[in-house]
Short mmCIF file of C-alpha atoms in Angstrom, two decimals:
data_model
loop_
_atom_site.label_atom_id
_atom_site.label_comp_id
_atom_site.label_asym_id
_atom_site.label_seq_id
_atom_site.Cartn_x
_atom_site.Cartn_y
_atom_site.Cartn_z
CA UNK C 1 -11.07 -2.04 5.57
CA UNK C 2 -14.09 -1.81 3.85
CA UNK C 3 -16.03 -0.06 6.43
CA UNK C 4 -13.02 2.95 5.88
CA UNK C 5 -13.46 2.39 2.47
CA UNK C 6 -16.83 3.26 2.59
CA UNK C 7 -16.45 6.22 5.23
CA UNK C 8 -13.79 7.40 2.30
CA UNK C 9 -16.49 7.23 -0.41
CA UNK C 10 -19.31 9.16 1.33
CA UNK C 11 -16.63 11.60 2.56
CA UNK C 12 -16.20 12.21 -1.27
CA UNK C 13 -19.63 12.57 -1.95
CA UNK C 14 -19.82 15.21 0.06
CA UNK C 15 -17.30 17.38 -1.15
CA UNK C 16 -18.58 16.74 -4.44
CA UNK C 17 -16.17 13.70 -5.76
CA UNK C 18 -17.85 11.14 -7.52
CA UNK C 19 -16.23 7.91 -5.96
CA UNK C 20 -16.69 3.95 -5.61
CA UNK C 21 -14.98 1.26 -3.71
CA UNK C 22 -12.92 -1.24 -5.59
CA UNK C 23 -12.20 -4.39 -4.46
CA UNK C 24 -9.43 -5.75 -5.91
CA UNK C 25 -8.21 -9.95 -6.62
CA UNK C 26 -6.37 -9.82 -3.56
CA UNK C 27 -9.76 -8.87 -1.59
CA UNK C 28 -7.96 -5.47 -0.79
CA UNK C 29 -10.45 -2.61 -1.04
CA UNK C 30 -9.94 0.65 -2.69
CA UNK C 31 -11.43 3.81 -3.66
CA UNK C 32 -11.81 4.75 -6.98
CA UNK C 33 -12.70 8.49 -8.29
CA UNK C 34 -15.07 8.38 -10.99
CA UNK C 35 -13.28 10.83 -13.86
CA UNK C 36 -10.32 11.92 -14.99
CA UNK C 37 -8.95 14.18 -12.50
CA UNK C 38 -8.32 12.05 -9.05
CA UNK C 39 -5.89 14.24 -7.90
CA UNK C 40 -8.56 16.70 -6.40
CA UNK C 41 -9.62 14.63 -3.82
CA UNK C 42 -6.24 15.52 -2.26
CA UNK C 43 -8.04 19.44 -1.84
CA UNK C 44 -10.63 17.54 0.77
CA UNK C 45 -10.34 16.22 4.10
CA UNK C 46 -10.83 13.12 3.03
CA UNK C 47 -7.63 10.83 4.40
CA UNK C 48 -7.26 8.15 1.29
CA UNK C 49 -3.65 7.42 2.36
CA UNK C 50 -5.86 5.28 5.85
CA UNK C 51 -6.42 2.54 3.11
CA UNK C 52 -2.52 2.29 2.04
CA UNK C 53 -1.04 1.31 5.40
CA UNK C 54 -1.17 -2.58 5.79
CA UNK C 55 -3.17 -4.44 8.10
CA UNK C 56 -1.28 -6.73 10.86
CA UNK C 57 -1.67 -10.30 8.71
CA UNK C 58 -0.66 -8.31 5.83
CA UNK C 59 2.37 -6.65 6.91
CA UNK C 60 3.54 -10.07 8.70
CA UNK C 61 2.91 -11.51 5.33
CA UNK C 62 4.70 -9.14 3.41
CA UNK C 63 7.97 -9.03 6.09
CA UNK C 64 7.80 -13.29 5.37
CA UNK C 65 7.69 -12.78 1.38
CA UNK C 66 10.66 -10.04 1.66
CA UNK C 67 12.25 -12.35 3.84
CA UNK C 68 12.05 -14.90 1.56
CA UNK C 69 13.01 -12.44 -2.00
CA UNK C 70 16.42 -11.31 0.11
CA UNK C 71 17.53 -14.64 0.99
CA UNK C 72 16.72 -15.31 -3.17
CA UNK C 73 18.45 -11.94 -4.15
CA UNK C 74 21.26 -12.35 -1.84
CA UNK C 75 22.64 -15.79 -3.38
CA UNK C 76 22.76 -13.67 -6.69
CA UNK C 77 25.07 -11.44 -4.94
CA UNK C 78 21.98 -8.64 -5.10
CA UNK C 79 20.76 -5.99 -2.40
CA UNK C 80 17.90 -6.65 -0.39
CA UNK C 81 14.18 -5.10 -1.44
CA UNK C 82 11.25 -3.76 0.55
CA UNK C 83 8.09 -5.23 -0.97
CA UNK C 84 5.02 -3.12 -0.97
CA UNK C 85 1.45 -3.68 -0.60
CA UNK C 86 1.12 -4.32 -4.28
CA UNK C 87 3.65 -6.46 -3.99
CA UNK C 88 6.23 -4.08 -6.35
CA UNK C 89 9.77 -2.93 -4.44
CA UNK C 90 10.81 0.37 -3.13
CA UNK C 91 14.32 1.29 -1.81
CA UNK C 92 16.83 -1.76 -0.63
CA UNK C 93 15.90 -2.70 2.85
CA UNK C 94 18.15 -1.34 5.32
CA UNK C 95 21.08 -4.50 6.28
CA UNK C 96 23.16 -3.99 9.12
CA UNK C 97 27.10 -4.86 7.58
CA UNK C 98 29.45 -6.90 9.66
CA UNK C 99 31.54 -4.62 12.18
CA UNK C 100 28.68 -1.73 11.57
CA UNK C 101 26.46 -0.70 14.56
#
């Protein structure tokens, strides 16, 4: 991840965009454009969106934790989530209901 990272960064640079890479607490890095306009980077062919997918340990790890925040949410009678990299929730996950294909 860094390497990309990196390869992100000097892609940047080239088109002009002022960039670092970030690491964040969980280890995870990121790039970072320097100023107050990021959205022009999305003008280049610079592919950002490489660094959002999880990795293999991570998406294994976040399929365990949603696993886990269901089983929690469904004894309160709540719909299932869909954790994200950052460990926020997007859209219910998908449950298959009894007598439903």
């Amino acid at each position: 991840l860094r390497r990309t990272a990196d390869d992100k960064v000097a892609c940047l640079n080239r088109a002009g965009i002022a960039s670092d890479v970030v690491v964040g607490a969980s280890g995870r890095p990121r790039v970072q454009i320097v100023g107050n306009d990021p959205e022009r980077a999305l003008g280049t062919r610079c592919d950002l969106a490489a660094l959002d997918s999880p990795t293999r340990s991570e998406r294994k790890a976040l399929d365990a934790l949603t696993e886990l925040a269901d089983a929690c949410l469904k004894r309160q009678g709540r719909e299932g989530v869909r954790l994200n990299n950052d460990l926020s929730w997007g859209d219910p996950a998908p449950v298959a209901m009894p007598g439903e294909p």
